[in-house]
Coordinates of C-alpha atoms in Angstrom, one line a residue:
X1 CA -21.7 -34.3 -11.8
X2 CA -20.1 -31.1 -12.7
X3 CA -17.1 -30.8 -13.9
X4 CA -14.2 -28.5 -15.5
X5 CA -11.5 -28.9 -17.7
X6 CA -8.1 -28.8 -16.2
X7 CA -6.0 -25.8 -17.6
X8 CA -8.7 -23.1 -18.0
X9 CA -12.3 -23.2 -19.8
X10 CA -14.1 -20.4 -21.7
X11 CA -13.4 -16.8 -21.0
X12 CA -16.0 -15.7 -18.4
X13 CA -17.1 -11.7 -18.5
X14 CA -14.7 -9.9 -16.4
X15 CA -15.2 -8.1 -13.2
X16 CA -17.1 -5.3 -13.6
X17 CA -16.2 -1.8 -11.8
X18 CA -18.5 -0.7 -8.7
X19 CA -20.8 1.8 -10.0
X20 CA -20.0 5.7 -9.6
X21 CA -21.4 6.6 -6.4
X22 CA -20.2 9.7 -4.3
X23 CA -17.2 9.2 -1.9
X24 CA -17.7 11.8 0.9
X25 CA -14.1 12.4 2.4
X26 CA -14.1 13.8 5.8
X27 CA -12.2 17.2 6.4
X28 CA -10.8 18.4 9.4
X29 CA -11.9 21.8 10.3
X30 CA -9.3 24.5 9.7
X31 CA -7.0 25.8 12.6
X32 CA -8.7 29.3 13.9
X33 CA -6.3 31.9 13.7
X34 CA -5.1 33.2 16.9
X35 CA -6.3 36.3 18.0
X36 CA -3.7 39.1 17.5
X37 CA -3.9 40.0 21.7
X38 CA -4.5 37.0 24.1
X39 CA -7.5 38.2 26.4
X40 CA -6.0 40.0 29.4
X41 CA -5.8 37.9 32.6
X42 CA -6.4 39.9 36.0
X43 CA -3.0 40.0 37.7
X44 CA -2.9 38.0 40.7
X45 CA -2.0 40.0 43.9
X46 CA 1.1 38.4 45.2
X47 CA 1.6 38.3 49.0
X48 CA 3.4 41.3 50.6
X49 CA 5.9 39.1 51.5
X50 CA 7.5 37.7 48.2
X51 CA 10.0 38.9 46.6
X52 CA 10.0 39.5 42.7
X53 CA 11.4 36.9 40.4
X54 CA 15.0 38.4 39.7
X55 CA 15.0 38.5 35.8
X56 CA 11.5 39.2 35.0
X57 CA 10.8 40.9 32.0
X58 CA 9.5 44.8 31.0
X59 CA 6.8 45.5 32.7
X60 CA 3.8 47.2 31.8
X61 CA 3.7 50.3 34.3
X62 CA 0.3 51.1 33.3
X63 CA -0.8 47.7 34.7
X64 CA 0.8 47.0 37.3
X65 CA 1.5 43.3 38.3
X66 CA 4.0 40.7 37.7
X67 CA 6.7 41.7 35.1
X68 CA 6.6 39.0 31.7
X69 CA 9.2 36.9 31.2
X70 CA 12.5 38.2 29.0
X71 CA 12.4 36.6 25.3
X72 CA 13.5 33.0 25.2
X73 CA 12.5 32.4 28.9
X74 CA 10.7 29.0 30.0
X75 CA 7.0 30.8 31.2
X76 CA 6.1 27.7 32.3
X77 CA 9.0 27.2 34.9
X78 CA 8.4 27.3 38.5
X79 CA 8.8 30.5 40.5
X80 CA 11.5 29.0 43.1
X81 CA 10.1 29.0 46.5
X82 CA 10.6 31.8 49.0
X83 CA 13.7 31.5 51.1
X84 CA 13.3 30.0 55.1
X85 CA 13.9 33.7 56.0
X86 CA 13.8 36.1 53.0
X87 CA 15.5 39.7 52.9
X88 CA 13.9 42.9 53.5
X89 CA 14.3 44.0 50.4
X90 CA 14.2 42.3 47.2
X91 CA 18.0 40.9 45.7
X92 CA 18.8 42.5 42.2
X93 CA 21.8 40.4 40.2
X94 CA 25.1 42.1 40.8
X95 CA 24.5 42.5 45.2
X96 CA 22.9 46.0 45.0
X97 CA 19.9 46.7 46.8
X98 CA 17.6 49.9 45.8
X99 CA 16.9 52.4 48.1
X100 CA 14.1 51.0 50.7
X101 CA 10.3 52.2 49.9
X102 CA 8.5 54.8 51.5
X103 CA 6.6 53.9 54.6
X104 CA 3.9 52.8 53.8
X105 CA 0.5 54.2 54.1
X106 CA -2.5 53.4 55.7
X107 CA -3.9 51.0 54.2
X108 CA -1.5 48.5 52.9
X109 CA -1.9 48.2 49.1
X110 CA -0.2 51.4 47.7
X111 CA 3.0 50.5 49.7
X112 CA 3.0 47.2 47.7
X113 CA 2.2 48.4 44.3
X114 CA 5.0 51.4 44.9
X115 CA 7.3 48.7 45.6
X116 CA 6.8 47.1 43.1
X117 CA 7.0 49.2 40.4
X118 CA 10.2 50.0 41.6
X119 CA 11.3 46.4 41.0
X120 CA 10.1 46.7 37.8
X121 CA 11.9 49.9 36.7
X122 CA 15.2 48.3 37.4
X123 CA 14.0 44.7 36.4
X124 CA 12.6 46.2 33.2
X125 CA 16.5 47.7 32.2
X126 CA 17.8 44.2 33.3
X127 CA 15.0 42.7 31.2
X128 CA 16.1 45.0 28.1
X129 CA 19.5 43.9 28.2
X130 CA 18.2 40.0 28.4
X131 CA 16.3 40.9 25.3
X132 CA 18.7 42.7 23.4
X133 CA 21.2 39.4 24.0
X134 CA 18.4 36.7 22.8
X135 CA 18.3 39.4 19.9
X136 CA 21.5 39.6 18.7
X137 CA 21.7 35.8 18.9
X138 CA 18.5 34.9 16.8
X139 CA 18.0 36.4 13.1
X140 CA 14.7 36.8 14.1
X141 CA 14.0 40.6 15.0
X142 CA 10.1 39.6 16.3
X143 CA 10.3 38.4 20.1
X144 CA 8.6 35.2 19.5
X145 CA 9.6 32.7 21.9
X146 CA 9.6 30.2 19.3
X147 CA 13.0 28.6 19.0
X148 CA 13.9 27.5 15.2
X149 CA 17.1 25.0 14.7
X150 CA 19.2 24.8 12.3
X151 CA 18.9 21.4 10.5
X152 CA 21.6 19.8 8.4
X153 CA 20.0 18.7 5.1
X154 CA 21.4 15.6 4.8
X155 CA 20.1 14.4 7.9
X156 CA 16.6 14.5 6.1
X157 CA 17.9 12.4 3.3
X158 CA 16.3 9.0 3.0
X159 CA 17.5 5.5 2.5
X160 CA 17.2 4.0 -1.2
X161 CA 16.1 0.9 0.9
X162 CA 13.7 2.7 3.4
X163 CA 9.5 3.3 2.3
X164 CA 10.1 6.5 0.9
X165 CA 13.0 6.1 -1.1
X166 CA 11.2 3.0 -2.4
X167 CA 8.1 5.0 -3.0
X168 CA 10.2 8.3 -4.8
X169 CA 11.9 6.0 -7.3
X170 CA 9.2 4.1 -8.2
X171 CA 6.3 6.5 -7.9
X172 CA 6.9 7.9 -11.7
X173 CA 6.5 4.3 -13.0
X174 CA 3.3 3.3 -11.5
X175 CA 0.1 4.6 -13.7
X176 CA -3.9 4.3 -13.3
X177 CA -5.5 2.9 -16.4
X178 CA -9.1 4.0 -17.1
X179 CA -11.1 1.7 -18.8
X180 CA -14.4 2.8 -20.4
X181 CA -17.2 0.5 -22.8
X182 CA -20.7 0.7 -23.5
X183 CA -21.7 -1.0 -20.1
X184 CA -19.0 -0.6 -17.8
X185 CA -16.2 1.4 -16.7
X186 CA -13.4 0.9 -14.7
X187 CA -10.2 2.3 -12.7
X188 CA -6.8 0.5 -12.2
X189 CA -3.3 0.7 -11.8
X190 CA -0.3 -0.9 -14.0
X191 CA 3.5 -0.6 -14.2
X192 CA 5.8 0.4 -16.8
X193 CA 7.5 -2.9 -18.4
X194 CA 9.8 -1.9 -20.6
X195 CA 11.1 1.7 -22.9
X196 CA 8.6 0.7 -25.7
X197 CA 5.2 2.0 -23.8
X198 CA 4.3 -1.6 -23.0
X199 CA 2.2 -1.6 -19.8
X200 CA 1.8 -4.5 -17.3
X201 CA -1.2 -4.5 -15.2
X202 CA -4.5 -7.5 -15.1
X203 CA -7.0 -8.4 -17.5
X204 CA -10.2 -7.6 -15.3
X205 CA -8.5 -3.7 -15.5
X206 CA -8.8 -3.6 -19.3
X207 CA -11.5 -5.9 -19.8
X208 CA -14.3 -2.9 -19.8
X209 CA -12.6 -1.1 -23.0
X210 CA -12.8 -4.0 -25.1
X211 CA -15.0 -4.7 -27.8
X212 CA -14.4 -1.0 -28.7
X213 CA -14.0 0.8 -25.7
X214 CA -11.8 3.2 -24.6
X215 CA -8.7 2.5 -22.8
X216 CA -6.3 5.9 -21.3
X217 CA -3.4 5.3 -19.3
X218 CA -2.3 8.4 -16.8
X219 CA 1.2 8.8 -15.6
X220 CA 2.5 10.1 -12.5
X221 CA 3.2 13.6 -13.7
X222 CA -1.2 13.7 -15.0
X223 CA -0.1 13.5 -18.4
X224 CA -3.2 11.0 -20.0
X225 CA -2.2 9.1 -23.2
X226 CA -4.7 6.5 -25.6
X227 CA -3.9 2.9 -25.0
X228 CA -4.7 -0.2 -26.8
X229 CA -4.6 -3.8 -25.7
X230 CA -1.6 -6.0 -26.6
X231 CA -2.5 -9.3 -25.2
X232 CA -4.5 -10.8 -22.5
X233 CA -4.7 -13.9 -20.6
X234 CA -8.3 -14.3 -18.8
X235 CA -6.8 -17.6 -16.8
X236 CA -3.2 -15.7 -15.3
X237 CA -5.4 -12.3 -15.1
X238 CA -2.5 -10.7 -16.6
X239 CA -3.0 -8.1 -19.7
X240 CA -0.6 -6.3 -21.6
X241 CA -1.3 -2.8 -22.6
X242 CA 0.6 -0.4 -25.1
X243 CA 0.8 3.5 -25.2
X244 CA -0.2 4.4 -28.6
X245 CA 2.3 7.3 -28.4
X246 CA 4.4 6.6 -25.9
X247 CA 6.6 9.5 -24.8
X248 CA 10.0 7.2 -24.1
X249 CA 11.3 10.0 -22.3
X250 CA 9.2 9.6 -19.6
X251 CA 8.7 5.4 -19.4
X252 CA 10.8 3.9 -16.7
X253 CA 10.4 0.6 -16.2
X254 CA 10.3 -1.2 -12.5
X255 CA 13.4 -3.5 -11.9
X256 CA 11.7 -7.2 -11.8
X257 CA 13.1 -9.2 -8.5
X258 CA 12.3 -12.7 -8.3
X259 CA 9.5 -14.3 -6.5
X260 CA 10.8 -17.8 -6.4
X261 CA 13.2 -16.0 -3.4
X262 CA 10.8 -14.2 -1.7
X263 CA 10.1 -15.4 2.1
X264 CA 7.1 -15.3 4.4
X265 CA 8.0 -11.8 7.1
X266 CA 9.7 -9.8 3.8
X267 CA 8.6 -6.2 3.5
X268 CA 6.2 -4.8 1.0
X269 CA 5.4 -2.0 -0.4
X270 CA 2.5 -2.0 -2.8
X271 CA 1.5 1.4 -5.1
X272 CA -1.8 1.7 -6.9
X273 CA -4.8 3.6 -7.3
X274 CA -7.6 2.9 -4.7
X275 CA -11.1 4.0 -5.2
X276 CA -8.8 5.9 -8.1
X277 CA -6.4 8.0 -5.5
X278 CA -3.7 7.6 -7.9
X279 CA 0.5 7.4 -6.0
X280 CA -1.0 5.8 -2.7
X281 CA 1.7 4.0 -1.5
X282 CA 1.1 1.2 1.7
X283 CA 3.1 -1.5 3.4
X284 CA 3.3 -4.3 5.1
X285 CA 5.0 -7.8 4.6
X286 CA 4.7 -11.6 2.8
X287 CA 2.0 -13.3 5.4
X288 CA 1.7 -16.2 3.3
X289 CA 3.4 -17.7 0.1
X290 CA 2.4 -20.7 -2.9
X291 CA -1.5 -19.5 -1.3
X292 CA -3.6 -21.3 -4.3
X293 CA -6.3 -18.6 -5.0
X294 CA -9.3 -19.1 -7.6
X295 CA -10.7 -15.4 -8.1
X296 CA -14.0 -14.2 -9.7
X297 CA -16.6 -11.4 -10.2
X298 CA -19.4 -10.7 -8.1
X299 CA -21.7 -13.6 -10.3
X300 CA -19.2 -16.4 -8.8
X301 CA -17.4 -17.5 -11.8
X302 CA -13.7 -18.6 -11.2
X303 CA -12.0 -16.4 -14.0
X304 CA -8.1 -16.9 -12.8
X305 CA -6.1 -18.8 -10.8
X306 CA -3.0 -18.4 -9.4
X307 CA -0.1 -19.7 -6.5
X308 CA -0.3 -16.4 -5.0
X309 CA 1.8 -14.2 -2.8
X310 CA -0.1 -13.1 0.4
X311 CA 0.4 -9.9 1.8
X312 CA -1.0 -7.9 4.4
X313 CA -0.5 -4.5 2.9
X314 CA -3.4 -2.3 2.7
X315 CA -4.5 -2.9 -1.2
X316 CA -8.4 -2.1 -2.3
X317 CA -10.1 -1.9 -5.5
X318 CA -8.1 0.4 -7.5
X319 CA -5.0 -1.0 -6.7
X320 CA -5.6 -4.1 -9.5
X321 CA -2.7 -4.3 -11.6
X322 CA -0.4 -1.9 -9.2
X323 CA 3.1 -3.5 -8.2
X324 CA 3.6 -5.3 -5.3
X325 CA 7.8 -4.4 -4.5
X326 CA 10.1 -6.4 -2.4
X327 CA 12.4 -4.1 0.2
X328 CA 15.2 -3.4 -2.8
X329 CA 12.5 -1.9 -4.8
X330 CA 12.0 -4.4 -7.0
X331 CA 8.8 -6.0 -8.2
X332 CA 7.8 -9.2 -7.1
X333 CA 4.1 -9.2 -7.9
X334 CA 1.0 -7.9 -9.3
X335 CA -1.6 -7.4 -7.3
X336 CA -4.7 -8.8 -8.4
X337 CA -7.4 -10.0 -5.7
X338 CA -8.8 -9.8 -2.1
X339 CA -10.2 -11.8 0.6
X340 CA -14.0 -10.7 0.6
X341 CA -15.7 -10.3 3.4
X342 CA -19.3 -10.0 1.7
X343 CA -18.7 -13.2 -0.6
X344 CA -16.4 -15.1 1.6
X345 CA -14.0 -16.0 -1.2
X346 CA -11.5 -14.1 -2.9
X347 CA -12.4 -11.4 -5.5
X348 CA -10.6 -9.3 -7.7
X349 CA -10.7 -5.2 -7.5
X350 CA -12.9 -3.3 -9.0
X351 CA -15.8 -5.8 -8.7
X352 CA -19.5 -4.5 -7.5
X353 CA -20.0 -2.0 -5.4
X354 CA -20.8 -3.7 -2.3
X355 CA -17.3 -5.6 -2.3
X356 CA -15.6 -4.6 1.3
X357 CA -12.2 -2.9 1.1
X358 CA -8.6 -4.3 2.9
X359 CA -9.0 -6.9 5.7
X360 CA -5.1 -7.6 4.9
X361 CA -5.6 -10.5 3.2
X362 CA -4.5 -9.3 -0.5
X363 CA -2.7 -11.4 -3.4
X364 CA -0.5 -10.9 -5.8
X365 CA 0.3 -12.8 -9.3
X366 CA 3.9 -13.7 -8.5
X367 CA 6.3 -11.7 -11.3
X368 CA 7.6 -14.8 -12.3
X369 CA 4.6 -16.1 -13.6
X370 CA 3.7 -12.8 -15.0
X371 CA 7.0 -11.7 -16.8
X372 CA 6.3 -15.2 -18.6
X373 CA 3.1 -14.5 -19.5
X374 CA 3.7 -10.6 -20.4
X375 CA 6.3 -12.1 -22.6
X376 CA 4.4 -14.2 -24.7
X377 CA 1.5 -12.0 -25.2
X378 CA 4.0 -9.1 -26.5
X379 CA 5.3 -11.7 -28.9
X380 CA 2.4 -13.7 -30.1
X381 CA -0.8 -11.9 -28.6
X382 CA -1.7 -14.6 -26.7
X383 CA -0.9 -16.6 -23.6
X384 CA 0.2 -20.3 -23.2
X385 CA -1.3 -22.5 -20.3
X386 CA 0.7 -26.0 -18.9
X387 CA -1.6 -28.7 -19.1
X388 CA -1.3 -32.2 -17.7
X389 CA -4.6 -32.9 -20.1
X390 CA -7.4 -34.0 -17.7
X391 CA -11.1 -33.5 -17.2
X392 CA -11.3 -32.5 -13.3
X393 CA -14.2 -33.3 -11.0
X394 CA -15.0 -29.9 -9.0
X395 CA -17.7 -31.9 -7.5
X396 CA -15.3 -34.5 -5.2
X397 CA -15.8 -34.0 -1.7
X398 CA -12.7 -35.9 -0.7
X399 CA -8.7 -34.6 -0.2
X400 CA -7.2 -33.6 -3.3
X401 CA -8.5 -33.0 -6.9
X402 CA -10.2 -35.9 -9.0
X403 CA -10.0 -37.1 -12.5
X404 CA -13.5 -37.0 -14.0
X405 CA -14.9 -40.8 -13.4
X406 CA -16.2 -40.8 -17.1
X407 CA -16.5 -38.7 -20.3
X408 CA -18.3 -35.8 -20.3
X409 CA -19.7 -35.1 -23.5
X410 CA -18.2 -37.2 -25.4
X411 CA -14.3 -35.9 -24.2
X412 CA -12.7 -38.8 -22.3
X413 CA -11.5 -38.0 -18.8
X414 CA -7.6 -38.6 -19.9
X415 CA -6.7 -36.9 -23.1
X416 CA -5.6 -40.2 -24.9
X417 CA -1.5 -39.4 -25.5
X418 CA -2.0 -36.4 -23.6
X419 CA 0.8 -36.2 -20.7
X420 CA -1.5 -37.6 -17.8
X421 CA -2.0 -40.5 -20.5
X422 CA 1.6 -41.3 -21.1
X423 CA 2.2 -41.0 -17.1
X424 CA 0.0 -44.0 -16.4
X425 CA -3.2 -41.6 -14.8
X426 CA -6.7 -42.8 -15.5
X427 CA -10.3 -41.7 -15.3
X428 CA -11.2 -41.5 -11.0
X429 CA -7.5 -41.2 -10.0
X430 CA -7.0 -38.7 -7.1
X431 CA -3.7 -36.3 -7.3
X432 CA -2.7 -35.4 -3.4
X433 CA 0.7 -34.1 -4.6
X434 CA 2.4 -32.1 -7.8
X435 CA 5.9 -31.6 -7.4
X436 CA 5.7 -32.2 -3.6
X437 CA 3.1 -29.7 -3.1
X438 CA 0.2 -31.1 -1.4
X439 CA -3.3 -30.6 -3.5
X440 CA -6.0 -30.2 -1.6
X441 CA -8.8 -29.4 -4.3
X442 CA -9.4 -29.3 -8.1
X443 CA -8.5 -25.1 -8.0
X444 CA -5.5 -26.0 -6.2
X445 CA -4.1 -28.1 -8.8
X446 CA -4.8 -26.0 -11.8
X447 CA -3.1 -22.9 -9.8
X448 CA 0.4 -25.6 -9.2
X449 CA 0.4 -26.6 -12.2
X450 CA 0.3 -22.9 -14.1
X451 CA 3.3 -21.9 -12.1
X452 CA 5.5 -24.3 -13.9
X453 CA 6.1 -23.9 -17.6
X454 CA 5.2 -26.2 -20.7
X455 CA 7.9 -28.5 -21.3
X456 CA 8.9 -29.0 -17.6
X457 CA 8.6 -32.1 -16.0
X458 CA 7.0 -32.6 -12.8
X459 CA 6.1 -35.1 -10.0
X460 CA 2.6 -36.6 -9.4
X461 CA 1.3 -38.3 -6.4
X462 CA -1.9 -40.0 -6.9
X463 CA -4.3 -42.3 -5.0
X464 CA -6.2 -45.4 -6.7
X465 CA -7.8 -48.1 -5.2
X466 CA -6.9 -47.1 -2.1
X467 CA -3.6 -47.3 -3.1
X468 CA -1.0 -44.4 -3.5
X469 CA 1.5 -44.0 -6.5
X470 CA 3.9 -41.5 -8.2
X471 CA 4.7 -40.8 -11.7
X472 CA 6.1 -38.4 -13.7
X473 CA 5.2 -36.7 -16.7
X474 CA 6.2 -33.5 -19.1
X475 CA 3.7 -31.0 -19.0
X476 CA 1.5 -30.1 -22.5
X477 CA 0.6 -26.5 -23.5
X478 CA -2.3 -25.2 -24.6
X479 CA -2.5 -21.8 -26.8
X480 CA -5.0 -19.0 -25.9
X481 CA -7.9 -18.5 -23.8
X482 CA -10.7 -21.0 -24.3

């Protein structure tokens, strides 16, 4: 029978980075200049008996044909249609008529191109005057028909509450962490916490630089600065880094909101570095809240767990450690894992190379938990886990998560005076509920009971005999990884 300890075990190698590989990244091909003269067109012939367009542009009395359109004209409008019975000679604006053409010869065509290049010579000065208007009207001297308008500056202001005014403000406090060892290197994002250079981002980003390794954190502006690792906690997957030398006048730290409030349909707006694209900036909303996720690295082992917040925002490898913001700006999580396709389970970023990207099923350690966490590692250097002091049996096939039957080497299944002890819980009991939260597995319960605190007293519904009870108890604590 295998079995776990409740409330976190030894630490297990973190997730390693996907090998360098090349990224190919598809270019459009560049716009071909126009050509400085469009190709000449053969000008159509009209028949003898339409009339000219009145207002028609210059035209080009070494080619004779129809005249262009003035400056500013529509030259894709319709020529109107010829009237029932049209005049003998063309209309000009203004009632006058020009003196009728010559008779013609012959053969038909001269007559038509004499007349009209008649048209066109007093067209052409009506055309002039047309263009000289449209000229004094635009500040453009060129005749480009292309009409520019004036636009009133604030109009392209943005919202403080819309995507981009989100993304401008908080942009500057998002950074990628690269973290280098002997073995394995890695790209990730964090946030600034606070004025001091601390850092917030998750352990499996910094795990790679330890033991010696190298840890640089990059700002917004491409300024890179050393780092070193304050604290870590392999079981929340939340780290703590520090700027060596911080340059305080460029740390700004992202206003926390509160998780507890958030609501399934809220916006998101999660910024990170994927596949190291550092400032990419995606959205979408909370698809799912309390989601009880037990991530790993590509060998299987259950490193974390956490009552996440789902979100369908487009998040990849990269964007580990990256903020998840509510639609005030604020952060409300850190993003942390996603939903694999290849394992069928959830993994965090920056695991092997063959882990698929965004299927919009991403999680995020609620801030919460996290500013806890983050707090007690800047103090003390190391986390603190709520325990309810079991042995859990991962191996139960039923509903809910199972005390251990018996002792496993030699460690009784209830810590004797442990809180599950002084609750009335023995060895075989099955919790279904903590707090009024249904469990549904042994993962489940750890992740419920790490979103509460040490010290706070919860609920427990349990089954025994066939029998179902409640208790409560005051949750324990344990110090450190282990």
């Amino acid at each position: 029978m295998s079995t776990e300890q409740e409330g976190g075990g030894a630490d297990v190698p973190s997730a390693k980075t996907p090998p360098e590989g090349e990224e190919v990244l598809h270019r459009l091909p560049p716009p071909q200049p126009p050509s400085a003269e469009p190709p000449a067109q053969p000008a159509a012939e009209p028949p003898a008996e339409h009339a000219a367009v009145p207002g028609a542009g210059p035209a080009d009395a070494s080619a004779p044909g129809p005249a262009a359109a003035p400056a500013g004209a529509d030259a894709f409008a319709a020529a109107p249609p010829p009237p029932a019975e049209p005049p003998t000679q063309p209309y000009i604006l203004g009632g006058q008529y020009p003196p009728p053409p010559a008779a013609p010869p012959k053969k038909g065509r001269g007559g038509l191109i004499a007349l009209l290049a008649a048209v066109a010579v007093v067209a052409g000065g009506l055309g002039g005057v047309i263009g000289s208007s449209v000229e004094k009207s635009n500040s453009s001297s060129d005749s480009s028909t292309t009409v520019s308008s004036s636009t009133d500056p604030k109009a392209l202001e943005r919202s403080p509450n819309s995507v981009a005014g989100i993304a401008a403000k908080a942009l500057p406090s998002v950074v990628t962490i690269e973290a280098s060892g002997s073995q394995e290197t890695g790209t990730g994002s964090g946030f600034v916490f606070d004025t001091q250079g601390h850092i917030l981002t998750n352990n499996h980003v910094v795990a790679p630089a330890l033991n010696g390794g190298k840890l640089t954190v990059k700002l917004s502006d491409g300024s890179s600065y050393p780092a070193s690792v304050v604290g870590r906690a392999s079981g929340y997957d939340v780290a703590v880094v520090k700027i060596d030398n911080p340059p305080t006048d460029k740390l700004k730290p992202l206003p926390l909101g509160d998780s507890d409030s958030v609501a399934v349909g809220d916006p998101t707006v999660a910024i990170g570095a994927p596949f190291g694209l550092s400032g990419t900036v995606t959205t979408g909303i909370v698809s799912a809240k309390n989601r009880p996720v037990a991530s790993g690295d590509e060998t299987g082992s259950q490193t974390s767990y956490m009552n996440a917040l789902q979100t369908d925002a487009s998040i990849n490898p990269g964007n580990s450690g990256g903020p998840l913001l509510n639609g005030q700006g604020q952060v409300i999580g850190i993003d942390s894992a996603i939903q694999s396709t290849n394992s069928g389970g959830s993994s965090p970023f920056g695991g092997s190379s063959q882990q698929s990207g965004s299927i919009g099923l991403g999680f995020a350690i609620p801030i919460n938990e996290a500013r806890r966490v983050a707090g007690e590692l800047i103090n003390t250097g190391q986390p603190i886990y709520p325990i309810i002091g079991v042995l859990r049996n991962d191996n139960y096939q039923g509903d809910g998560a199972q005390i251990s039957p018996t002792a496993i080497q030699g460690t009784p299944a209830v810590t004797p005076g442990g809180p599950a002890d002084k609750a009335g819980l023995k060895a075989g009991d099955v919790i279904t509920k903590l707090d009024g939260v249904p469990i549904d597995s042994g993962p489940t319960l750890v992740s419920e009971i790490w979103s509460h605190e040490p010290g706070q007293k919860v609920s427990v519904t349990y089954t025994r005999g066939g029998q179902t009870h409640t208790t409560t108890l005051t949750l324990g604590s344990r110090k450190g990884d282990q």
